């Protein structure tokens, strides 16, 4: 498969027509994409009350392949009845993520029991009865509750409330395996765990750092914004061990000039070694300080620990920085000079920063680098974690965390006249470990693919197998439904966002709240998430709480509670009437006043870790997404921007192939300290830095250990040390 010279372009237009045909026709697909519902994929956000393919600035058309892939998947027909009789569990375990996703929509509750070979359909009454009965049998802390970022804020709020009044704080969400390090890193520096800016700020920046990510594949609509930056004469500095096609040049289909001639994205492309970001960030800061480029007034008047941090930078040696980053001093000086010349700077990053055992330190270092020149706390400047799922931030905002923020805790107790549990709750990895040890007996997953998103897939499967019961609320099948099996596994089919019979809300990574109108159901059988949760809560808790759970099927009632309980959410109470979507108050910083105890940004110093995988036969491996997938969901087997036509590959530099005595196309065995994969194919790729390799997530998670950042509990999906040998 030939690698294209740019992202986007005519292939993206052809793909649009292909997806429309798959979804049942061009007009049908157009109406679905234009409905007043928030986009189902990334947290960049579009849609809502301004209509599909419109962002918060009112720009149209704002659309990408990711949003079309998700929509087409939801417009599939039902899984045929014979599917369940045809394919046994051992056969389903051989399905790829792509095959599971494309099996069709789930339309009836399914049950699998130990010692049987097949799922079988059951009625909704039986399914809900089994879940209710099991929850009544168990103590609350024998259960855990996992939430996907694709669900609504109403469903997330209601389920976490149910879990806590049931008696447990084992409430967590998918961000623990992606951007939790961003939340912790930002909260410990600027006092708020989300982006400090709005979309408009990025449009007016004259320098944007894109660190540890590939938004051309994973957040394609950001490319329109980067195009605007470049056309105004601004710069984009990309920091990534791999030269990604779409970050070099992108043809934006909605822009005729860009479509015809392409848009150059990166003005400077820097390739550190995997795990070298912290050293590189400190090196940039050191060089800015050496030439007197710092904003001393900002450091003195708006930062804590500035003297200690500046002394730390002065003491760092260039030998340590170069060795531990893999980037030479001259390149670092170039980055620093461009930074010094810029007046409005945005720092953006993705999981290349957070997926390390020092992910929080990475984020803190980014915030410190911004503070060094006063590039946070004023318009056109700030910090922008590029988050994944469309409502992953909103799920966290409404209380889906093991430990509630004190304001939400107090608000819930006051609003409902209840006493919430105060026992420590488990993070996502902690739940898997306690399930493995037998301490937990039941799991409840609101969307997502808990099994597939885990490191150490063998351990993850064993953990879920130890459970008595696992409950999945899902729209389509995923690998977790085959590998993540408890003694009793129940799948409850739910409606997609644009099929629900009520309005729901979602929060973008810019702290912008949208309202989705829902719409007509496409298939008989699935139920709305809020309906299912309210029915379960009523059945389990009955009259033991002051809450009328059946009345909570009214999402307006849930939003009224959110307005009283969640700081900054006051406007959500009337959003169904006003249709006014809004920016959450208190999270955007256009003045240097931060919600820390002192009102100042907090600077941190760190011990820079050594690079891993420096042995003679070793490589540093990172797991990545392809252009044809979103999180664990694989929509296409090929990765068009990297020119790779399959997923069972390890991507290596030709120099490493020669060093290890293997050749392109050869079958190899890849081994880490906890797992081994045999029979994958070598893909020689000159655009990756020698000494580093990449493989696709989630298939490569077999090689990823459960080593996690001690502060965020985020597993280190990047920087896995592997050896590669011919089969």
XYZ file of C-alpha atoms in Angstrom:
727
model
C 0.000 0.000 0.000
C 1.525 3.310 -1.070
C 1.853 6.044 1.537
C 0.210 9.281 0.332
C 2.092 12.560 0.231
C -0.553 14.372 2.291
C -3.484 13.729 4.574
C -7.081 14.422 3.607
C -7.558 15.100 -0.095
C -9.473 13.166 -2.693
C -9.228 9.863 -0.858
C -11.142 11.444 2.030
C -13.884 12.590 -0.354
C -14.113 9.144 -1.940
C -14.303 7.631 1.525
C -17.195 9.939 2.414
C -19.249 8.622 -0.493
C -18.299 5.057 0.431
C -19.557 5.497 4.008
C -22.758 7.128 2.769
C -23.483 4.154 0.526
C -22.792 1.741 3.388
C -25.166 3.700 5.616
C -28.071 3.388 3.203
C -27.688 6.281 0.789
C -26.378 9.800 0.434
C -29.475 11.695 1.608
C -30.022 9.402 4.572
C -26.408 9.811 5.630
C -26.501 13.590 5.124
C -29.565 13.932 7.341
C -27.942 11.845 10.047
C -24.728 13.862 9.945
C -26.630 17.171 10.022
C -28.924 16.239 12.913
C -28.740 18.379 16.045
C -26.530 15.993 17.945
C -22.963 16.286 19.211
C -20.355 14.360 17.253
C -19.906 10.817 18.568
C -16.132 10.668 18.294
C -13.419 13.053 19.456
C -13.695 15.707 22.152
C -12.783 18.516 19.765
C -16.544 18.790 19.450
C -19.034 19.770 16.790
C -22.767 19.508 16.243
C -25.401 20.085 18.883
C -27.943 22.871 18.534
C -26.134 24.485 15.609
C -26.573 21.268 13.675
C -24.134 18.566 12.727
C -20.807 19.522 11.157
C -20.770 22.954 12.869
C -18.252 23.863 15.583
C -18.706 26.310 18.460
C -17.455 29.174 16.293
C -20.278 28.457 13.831
C -17.930 27.189 11.110
C -19.434 24.778 8.554
C -18.637 22.169 7.350
C -16.558 20.824 10.220
C -16.528 17.081 9.660
C -14.008 14.278 9.481
C -13.719 10.609 8.688
C -13.941 9.697 12.365
C -17.409 11.173 12.771
C -18.575 9.490 9.568
C -17.152 6.142 10.624
C -19.004 6.259 13.937
C -22.244 7.318 12.272
C -22.058 4.596 9.624
C -21.421 2.002 12.330
C -24.546 3.110 14.192
C -26.550 2.902 10.954
C -25.722 -0.790 10.465
C -28.490 -3.337 10.440
C -29.144 -5.642 13.362
C -26.932 -8.625 14.073
C -28.888 -11.501 12.511
C -30.356 -14.092 14.887
C -28.344 -16.900 13.309
C -25.086 -15.104 14.152
C -25.287 -16.208 17.764
C -25.914 -19.836 16.852
C -23.229 -19.825 14.155
C -20.334 -18.341 16.138
C -19.224 -19.875 19.414
C -17.162 -18.043 22.012
C -13.913 -19.699 20.804
C -14.746 -18.504 17.282
C -15.600 -14.978 18.458
C -12.227 -14.847 20.207
C -10.617 -15.185 16.782
C -12.541 -12.183 15.431
C -10.508 -9.020 14.915
C -11.708 -5.711 16.406
C -12.824 -4.775 12.866
C -14.913 -7.927 12.485
C -16.584 -7.449 15.856
C -17.515 -3.838 15.093
C -18.947 -4.740 11.686
C -21.065 -7.678 12.857
C -24.039 -5.310 13.177
C -26.028 -3.530 15.890
C -26.988 -5.232 19.122
C -30.778 -5.287 19.421
C -31.665 -7.768 22.172
C -30.157 -8.596 25.558
C -27.637 -11.413 25.339
C -26.485 -13.863 28.016
C -23.404 -16.054 28.215
C -22.918 -18.469 31.081
C -19.851 -20.471 32.026
C -19.580 -23.932 30.496
C -21.624 -22.920 27.452
C -20.310 -22.221 23.982
C -22.699 -19.533 22.749
C -24.416 -16.338 23.767
C -28.188 -16.651 23.807
C -30.878 -13.965 23.633
C -32.983 -13.251 26.707
C -35.842 -10.842 27.395
C -35.317 -7.413 28.874
C -37.225 -8.494 31.984
C -34.909 -11.436 32.525
C -31.800 -9.389 31.818
C -32.722 -6.584 34.218
C -33.907 -9.126 36.780
C -30.568 -10.917 36.706
C -28.632 -7.674 37.183
C -30.903 -6.468 39.980
C -30.815 -9.830 41.713
C -27.033 -10.015 41.653
C -26.593 -6.467 42.967
C -28.946 -7.251 45.851
C -26.859 -10.312 46.735
C -23.509 -8.535 46.882
C -22.024 -5.949 49.173
C -21.464 -2.664 47.349
C -17.661 -2.742 47.522
C -17.668 -6.093 45.734
C -18.695 -4.224 42.577
C -17.079 -1.732 40.218
C -18.591 0.695 37.698
C -16.758 1.686 34.521
C -17.871 4.511 32.202
C -17.081 5.280 28.555
C -16.710 8.836 27.302
C -19.284 8.217 24.568
C -22.200 8.271 27.028
C -24.076 11.427 27.968
C -23.564 13.544 31.056
C -27.074 12.616 32.167
C -26.353 8.878 31.994
C -22.970 9.314 33.677
C -24.362 11.410 36.507
C -27.272 9.059 37.118
C -25.150 5.902 37.154
C -22.501 7.297 39.499
C -25.275 8.497 41.810
C -26.818 5.020 41.730
C -23.460 3.381 42.480
C -22.734 5.691 45.427
C -26.170 5.326 46.989
C -25.798 1.593 46.483
C -22.731 2.082 48.669
C -19.475 2.147 46.685
C -16.956 4.635 45.332
C -15.527 2.100 42.852
C -16.573 4.520 40.115
C -14.126 5.275 37.322
C -13.943 6.093 33.648
C -11.903 5.481 30.517
C -9.736 8.573 31.062
C -7.619 6.570 33.500
C -6.235 4.817 30.437
C -5.749 7.972 28.359
C -5.700 11.549 29.714
C -5.908 11.141 33.480
C -2.288 12.275 33.613
C -3.380 15.497 31.894
C -6.065 16.089 34.499
C -3.702 15.474 37.391
C -0.845 17.406 35.798
C -2.997 20.448 35.067
C -4.790 20.374 38.428
C -1.427 20.409 40.224
C -0.138 23.365 38.186
C -2.989 25.655 37.123
C -5.583 24.288 39.560
C -8.019 23.000 36.923
C -7.777 19.689 35.092
C -8.985 20.788 31.664
C -7.905 23.036 28.788
C -7.226 26.621 29.834
C -8.403 28.011 26.477
C -11.304 28.151 24.037
C -11.204 27.212 20.356
C -10.927 30.879 19.398
C -7.592 31.103 21.201
C -6.049 28.449 18.962
C -7.253 30.281 15.872
C -5.343 33.404 16.949
C -2.099 31.810 18.132
C 1.089 32.463 16.184
C 2.768 29.264 17.418
C 1.175 25.922 18.241
C 3.130 23.043 19.751
C 1.710 19.600 18.872
C 3.451 17.204 21.253
C 3.186 13.422 21.321
C 0.195 13.061 19.040
C -1.117 12.618 15.538
C -4.281 14.737 15.248
C -4.255 14.365 11.454
C -5.398 10.778 12.033
C -7.101 10.939 15.423
C -8.570 14.475 15.588
C -8.679 15.506 11.904
C -10.836 18.596 12.352
C -7.997 20.223 14.269
C -6.204 20.424 10.930
C -8.556 23.208 9.826
C -7.455 25.252 12.822
C -3.776 24.567 12.156
C -4.372 25.619 8.561
C -5.635 28.983 9.793
C -2.563 29.361 12.003
C -0.240 28.706 9.064
C -2.102 31.040 6.683
C -1.712 33.894 9.131
C 2.036 33.308 9.130
C 2.083 31.323 12.373
C 4.197 28.282 13.114
C 3.440 24.696 14.129
C 6.148 22.725 15.928
C 5.463 18.991 15.948
C 7.247 16.784 18.486
C 6.809 13.102 17.669
C 9.175 10.124 17.211
C 7.385 9.398 13.923
C 7.049 11.768 10.967
C 3.309 11.503 10.327
C 2.110 12.292 6.803
C -0.848 14.440 7.818
C 1.275 16.591 10.139
C 3.595 17.438 7.260
C 0.937 18.271 4.663
C -2.848 18.092 4.726
C -5.431 18.743 2.024
C -8.602 19.938 3.731
C -11.576 18.917 1.571
C -13.787 21.828 2.696
C -11.185 24.377 1.583
C -10.673 24.531 -2.216
C -7.215 26.103 -2.000
C -6.017 23.583 0.568
C -7.634 20.785 -1.402
C -5.850 21.700 -4.631
C -2.450 22.761 -3.329
C -2.236 21.247 0.130
C -1.458 22.972 3.419
C 1.958 22.634 4.980
C 1.374 21.965 8.660
C 4.690 21.556 10.510
C 7.209 24.374 10.211
C 9.548 22.331 12.391
C 9.364 18.583 13.009
C 11.336 17.209 15.963
C 11.819 13.492 16.647
C 12.747 12.645 20.239
C 13.123 9.069 21.357
C 10.059 7.476 22.939
C 10.129 8.577 26.569
C 12.410 11.547 25.861
C 9.777 14.296 26.068
C 10.507 15.383 29.641
C 14.185 15.893 28.899
C 13.343 17.781 25.708
C 10.845 20.082 27.448
C 13.370 20.877 30.162
C 16.005 21.486 27.495
C 13.800 24.013 25.687
C 13.150 25.789 28.991
C 16.868 25.802 29.844
C 17.762 27.369 26.505
C 15.070 30.069 26.842
C 16.528 30.906 30.253
C 20.110 30.939 28.949
C 19.325 33.632 26.384
C 17.118 35.668 28.726
C 13.855 34.887 26.971
C 11.822 34.301 30.128
C 9.003 36.542 31.355
C 10.468 37.299 34.763
C 7.523 39.437 35.820
C 5.114 36.527 35.207
C 7.379 34.124 37.089
C 7.763 36.488 40.046
C 4.132 37.567 40.361
C 2.067 34.670 39.074
C 4.030 31.489 39.857
C 4.991 29.461 42.917
C 8.438 27.856 43.287
C 9.913 29.910 40.442
C 13.336 30.398 42.053
C 13.767 26.685 42.755
C 12.592 25.780 39.268
C 14.940 28.236 37.544
C 17.833 26.960 39.634
C 16.917 23.423 38.628
C 17.068 24.399 34.944
C 20.446 26.093 35.361
C 21.870 22.980 36.999
C 20.736 20.601 34.239
C 23.585 19.540 31.993
C 23.243 19.553 28.226
C 24.771 16.104 28.136
C 21.902 14.749 30.263
C 19.294 16.559 28.169
C 20.653 15.308 24.852
C 21.201 11.756 26.086
C 17.788 11.397 27.694
C 15.777 13.126 24.939
C 17.536 11.863 21.837
C 17.521 15.416 20.452
C 20.684 17.442 19.820
C 21.391 20.824 21.397
C 21.262 22.712 18.084
C 17.734 21.443 17.391
C 16.646 22.389 20.903
C 18.109 25.863 20.423
C 16.071 26.200 17.221
C 12.855 25.293 19.065
C 13.643 27.728 21.864
C 14.365 30.584 19.446
C 11.049 30.099 17.642
C 9.291 30.018 20.996
C 10.945 33.238 22.114
C 9.918 35.029 18.911
C 6.230 34.058 19.262
C 3.745 36.305 21.040
C 0.758 33.936 21.413
C 1.538 30.266 21.992
C -0.657 27.200 22.443
C 0.729 23.956 23.866
C -1.250 20.887 22.787
C -0.535 17.245 23.491
C -2.052 13.797 23.382
C -1.234 10.351 24.741
C 2.374 10.387 23.591
C 2.756 12.584 26.685
C 0.364 10.863 29.112
C 1.066 7.173 28.365
C 4.247 7.021 30.441
C 5.087 6.152 34.024
C 6.047 9.842 34.289
C 3.038 11.192 32.350
C 2.002 13.665 35.049
C 5.564 15.000 35.146
C 5.405 15.501 31.375
C 2.238 17.584 31.681
C 3.645 19.608 34.550
C 6.735 20.315 32.430
C 4.572 21.569 29.551
C 2.737 23.902 31.914
C 6.054 25.153 33.295
C 7.416 25.792 29.801
C 4.306 27.852 29.041
C 4.697 29.778 32.296
C 8.340 30.523 31.534
C 7.239 33.068 28.928
C 3.832 33.940 30.397
C 2.007 31.923 27.732
C -0.875 30.901 29.962
C -3.454 33.165 31.509
C -3.985 35.504 28.564
C -5.936 35.393 25.261
C -4.422 33.374 22.429
C -2.223 31.395 24.805
C -2.558 28.358 26.984
C -2.678 24.625 27.533
C -4.725 22.214 25.409
C -4.819 18.478 26.093
C -6.357 16.970 22.941
C -8.810 14.562 24.511
C -10.314 11.459 22.961
C -13.975 10.572 23.330
C -16.646 13.194 22.697
C -17.822 13.337 26.308
C -14.936 11.881 28.288
C -14.387 15.279 29.889
C -18.077 15.676 30.654
C -18.224 12.274 32.311
C -15.523 13.423 34.700
C -17.211 16.777 35.261
C -20.434 15.185 36.536
C -18.729 13.063 39.172
C -17.492 9.884 37.509
C -14.325 9.600 39.593
C -13.487 7.432 42.628
C -13.172 10.542 44.790
C -15.765 13.244 44.251
C -14.708 16.867 44.302
C -15.810 18.318 47.602
C -18.244 20.759 45.988
C -20.030 17.921 44.152
C -19.985 15.691 47.245
C -21.559 18.430 49.364
C -23.993 19.365 46.600
C -25.264 15.806 46.195
C -25.794 15.319 49.911
C -27.653 18.630 50.152
C -29.740 18.204 46.977
C -30.936 14.704 47.752
C -30.713 14.629 51.553
C -28.489 11.544 51.493
C -25.246 10.385 53.056
C -22.650 9.300 50.508
C -19.969 6.682 51.143
C -16.537 7.968 52.145
C -14.553 4.759 51.680
C -11.720 4.998 49.119
C -12.739 4.056 45.593
C -10.665 2.156 43.069
C -9.235 3.522 39.829
C -9.642 1.444 36.659
C -6.408 -0.525 36.993
C -7.094 -1.024 40.685
C -10.451 -2.578 39.801
C -8.784 -5.017 37.426
C -6.252 -6.015 40.069
C -8.881 -6.504 42.773
C -11.028 -8.507 40.363
C -8.038 -10.727 39.665
C -7.495 -11.343 43.367
C -11.166 -12.227 43.885
C -12.075 -9.174 45.964
C -14.574 -7.949 43.367
C -17.509 -10.046 42.174
C -19.307 -7.882 39.610
C -18.515 -5.255 37.001
C -20.847 -2.832 35.233
C -19.623 -1.112 32.052
C -21.468 1.855 30.574
C -20.126 1.517 27.027
C -16.496 1.136 26.023
C -14.261 -1.911 25.769
C -12.767 -2.404 29.210
C -10.902 -5.568 28.230
C -9.426 -4.132 25.031
C -8.307 -0.873 26.611
C -6.270 -2.613 29.294
C -2.556 -3.253 29.379
C -1.492 -6.898 29.799
C -4.475 -8.405 27.991
C -3.873 -11.869 29.446
C -4.188 -10.428 32.962
C -7.258 -8.409 31.945
C -9.034 -11.507 30.648
C -8.158 -13.438 33.799
C -9.429 -10.568 35.975
C -12.832 -10.468 34.337
C -13.045 -14.283 34.364
C -12.817 -14.174 38.162
C -16.031 -12.129 38.377
C -19.399 -13.710 38.980
C -21.156 -11.233 36.680
C -20.158 -8.669 34.061
C -22.716 -6.311 32.526
C -22.055 -4.400 29.299
C -24.237 -1.591 27.916
C -23.254 -1.533 24.238
C -24.397 -0.579 20.750
C -22.110 -2.968 18.846
C -19.811 -5.877 19.624
C -16.173 -5.476 20.618
C -13.378 -7.802 21.664
C -14.405 -7.482 25.312
C -17.600 -9.374 24.563
C -15.495 -12.384 23.535
C -12.484 -12.158 25.844
C -13.866 -10.231 28.835
C -16.217 -12.932 30.073
C -17.284 -13.436 33.682
C -19.070 -16.556 34.884
C -22.234 -14.755 33.816
C -21.954 -12.081 31.106
C -24.931 -9.925 30.140
C -25.001 -7.505 27.201
C -27.715 -4.839 27.306
C -28.241 -3.196 23.895
C -28.580 0.579 24.058
C -29.471 3.368 21.668
C -26.886 5.609 20.069
C -26.853 9.306 21.019
C -28.850 10.395 17.973
C -31.520 7.731 18.539
C -32.431 8.468 22.136
C -35.982 9.699 22.846
C -34.772 12.554 25.030
C -32.239 15.365 24.981
C -28.777 14.804 26.427
C -25.657 16.912 26.884
C -21.952 16.489 26.147
C -18.854 18.531 27.034
C -16.009 19.202 24.597
C -12.336 19.451 25.484
C -12.781 23.252 25.388
C -15.259 23.066 28.322
C -18.140 23.767 25.942
C -21.471 22.085 26.694
C -23.629 20.972 23.760
C -27.136 19.582 23.748
C -28.062 16.621 21.568
C -31.676 16.303 20.471
C -31.684 12.521 20.052
C -33.907 11.206 17.298
C -35.929 8.295 15.954
C -34.716 4.801 16.755
C -33.255 2.901 13.823
C -33.894 -0.578 15.168
C -36.376 -2.181 17.530
C -34.985 -3.541 20.764
C -32.307 -1.244 22.224
C -33.199 1.100 25.077
C -31.834 4.468 26.155
C -29.012 4.410 28.676
C -30.849 6.661 31.133
C -33.923 4.401 30.967
C -31.853 1.309 31.713
C -29.962 2.913 34.599
C -33.116 4.327 36.211
C -34.869 0.951 35.977
C -31.924 -0.842 37.582
C -31.613 1.739 40.365
C -35.322 1.483 41.127
C -35.122 -2.301 41.231
C -32.076 -2.411 43.492
C -32.641 0.531 45.840
C -36.465 0.579 45.752
C -37.604 3.001 48.460
C -34.361 3.048 50.458
C -33.415 6.514 49.164
C -35.442 9.735 48.828
C -34.988 9.616 45.045
C -37.825 8.609 42.721
C -35.637 6.705 40.269
C -38.323 6.201 37.648
C -38.825 9.950 37.455
C -35.101 10.263 36.723
C -35.781 8.910 33.251
C -36.638 12.549 32.546
C -33.283 14.038 31.547
C -34.572 17.536 32.329
C -34.778 16.475 35.958
C -31.202 15.211 35.867
C -29.990 18.489 34.365
C -31.802 20.441 37.070
C -29.750 18.509 39.614
C -26.534 19.030 37.656
C -27.138 22.791 37.712
C -27.286 22.743 41.500
C -24.494 20.272 42.139
C -21.700 20.858 39.589
C -19.891 24.230 39.749
C -20.186 26.143 36.470
C -23.198 24.126 35.263
C -25.915 26.592 36.275
C -27.004 27.203 32.661
C -27.652 23.536 32.004
C -30.933 23.619 33.929
C -32.702 25.560 31.179
C -30.739 24.409 28.128
C -33.727 22.390 26.879
C -35.772 25.604 26.673
C -33.163 28.201 25.750
C -31.194 25.924 23.368
C -28.201 28.011 24.465
C -25.041 25.945 24.620
C -22.390 27.408 26.875
C -18.831 27.625 28.086
C -18.392 26.326 31.625
C -17.457 29.171 33.946
C -14.208 29.119 35.887
C -12.102 26.971 33.565
C -10.857 29.350 30.859
C -7.931 31.523 31.952
C -7.505 34.762 30.011
C -5.972 36.502 33.008
C -3.152 35.104 35.187
C -5.371 34.235 38.141
C -5.514 30.480 38.765
C -7.774 28.370 41.028
C -4.881 27.170 43.177
C -4.771 27.963 46.914
C -2.392 30.882 46.245
C -3.961 31.960 42.955
C -0.597 31.280 41.283
C 0.578 28.661 38.823
C 2.658 25.989 40.596
C 6.025 24.995 39.087
C 7.493 21.536 39.658
C 10.965 20.077 39.300
C 11.519 16.477 38.214
C 14.149 13.818 38.004
C 14.463 13.051 34.299
C 14.200 9.305 33.637
C 16.761 7.428 31.593
C 15.719 6.263 28.163
C 14.581 2.648 28.100
C 15.503 0.029 25.550
C 19.089 0.992 24.933
C 20.341 -2.600 24.895
C 21.950 -4.099 21.820
C 18.908 -6.093 20.707
C 16.186 -3.891 22.210
C 13.669 -1.412 20.820
C 11.446 1.146 22.502
C 7.856 0.370 21.482
C 4.793 2.593 21.590
C 1.230 1.539 20.895
C -0.620 3.811 18.464
C -3.960 4.189 16.707
C -4.297 3.897 12.948
C -6.057 6.383 10.711
C -8.891 3.855 10.427
C -9.728 3.467 14.108
C -11.014 5.386 17.108
C -9.797 4.239 20.503
C -10.359 0.452 20.618
C -12.863 0.557 17.740
C -11.350 -0.438 14.392
C -13.329 0.816 11.403
C -10.762 -0.132 8.731
C -7.968 -2.704 8.779
C -5.611 -0.461 6.813
C -3.722 2.651 7.920
C -3.764 4.836 4.829
C -1.567 7.707 6.044
C 1.267 5.358 6.999
C 0.768 3.223 3.894
C 0.167 0.043 5.907
C -2.506 -2.396 4.721
C -2.778 -4.590 7.829
C -2.663 -4.348 11.621
C -0.588 -7.396 12.591
C 2.688 -5.530 12.081
C 5.600 -4.036 13.947
C 6.776 -0.790 12.346
C 10.555 -0.322 12.489
C 13.246 1.809 10.912
C 15.241 0.037 8.163
C 18.436 0.610 10.165
C 16.975 -1.389 13.046
C 15.936 -4.152 10.678
C 19.529 -4.404 9.494
C 20.894 -4.199 13.050
C 18.630 -7.022 14.235
C 19.152 -9.176 11.165
C 15.558 -9.130 9.967
C 13.987 -7.893 6.757
C 10.817 -6.128 5.687
C 7.918 -8.535 5.305
C 9.470 -11.142 7.572
C 7.440 -12.862 10.291
C 8.858 -12.157 13.721
C 8.417 -12.843 17.406
C 8.086 -9.746 19.608
C 8.661 -10.128 23.334
C 8.401 -7.776 26.296
C 8.879 -8.463 29.980
C 5.267 -9.675 30.339
C 4.107 -10.972 26.963
C 4.958 -12.316 23.553
C 3.397 -12.038 20.096
C 4.408 -14.452 17.360
C 3.882 -14.150 13.626
C 3.528 -10.401 13.182
C 5.079 -8.908 10.050
C 7.909 -6.378 9.932
C 7.013 -3.136 8.172
C 10.142 -1.123 7.380
C 9.376 2.570 7.860
C 12.050 5.244 7.318
C 9.895 7.910 9.014
C 10.289 6.470 12.514
C 13.377 7.374 14.513
C 15.864 4.474 14.749
C 15.739 2.634 18.052
C 11.977 3.053 18.277
C 9.060 0.990 16.996
C 5.297 1.163 16.884
C 2.470 -1.375 16.946
C -1.273 -0.973 16.892
C -3.420 -0.612 19.979
C -5.262 -2.630 21.260
C -3.715 -5.697 19.614
C -0.249 -4.915 21.007
C -1.527 -4.461 24.568
C -0.447 -8.051 25.191
C 3.086 -6.632 25.445
C 2.251 -3.696 27.745
C 2.863 -4.216 31.453
C 0.684 -2.866 34.227
C 3.352 -0.331 35.190
C 1.483 2.925 35.745
C 2.111 6.537 36.640
C 1.926 6.610 40.460
C 0.065 9.931 40.410
C -2.551 9.317 37.698
C -2.649 5.492 37.632
C -2.347 5.691 33.834
C -0.548 2.655 32.355
C 2.650 3.201 30.356
C 1.429 2.216 26.890
C 4.465 4.013 25.460
C 8.088 3.092 26.072
C 7.653 -0.684 26.232
C 11.021 -2.414 25.844
C 10.846 -5.290 23.346
C 13.129 -7.667 21.525
C 12.351 -8.748 17.965
C 13.521 -12.035 16.492
C 12.678 -13.995 13.346
C 10.060 -16.707 13.806
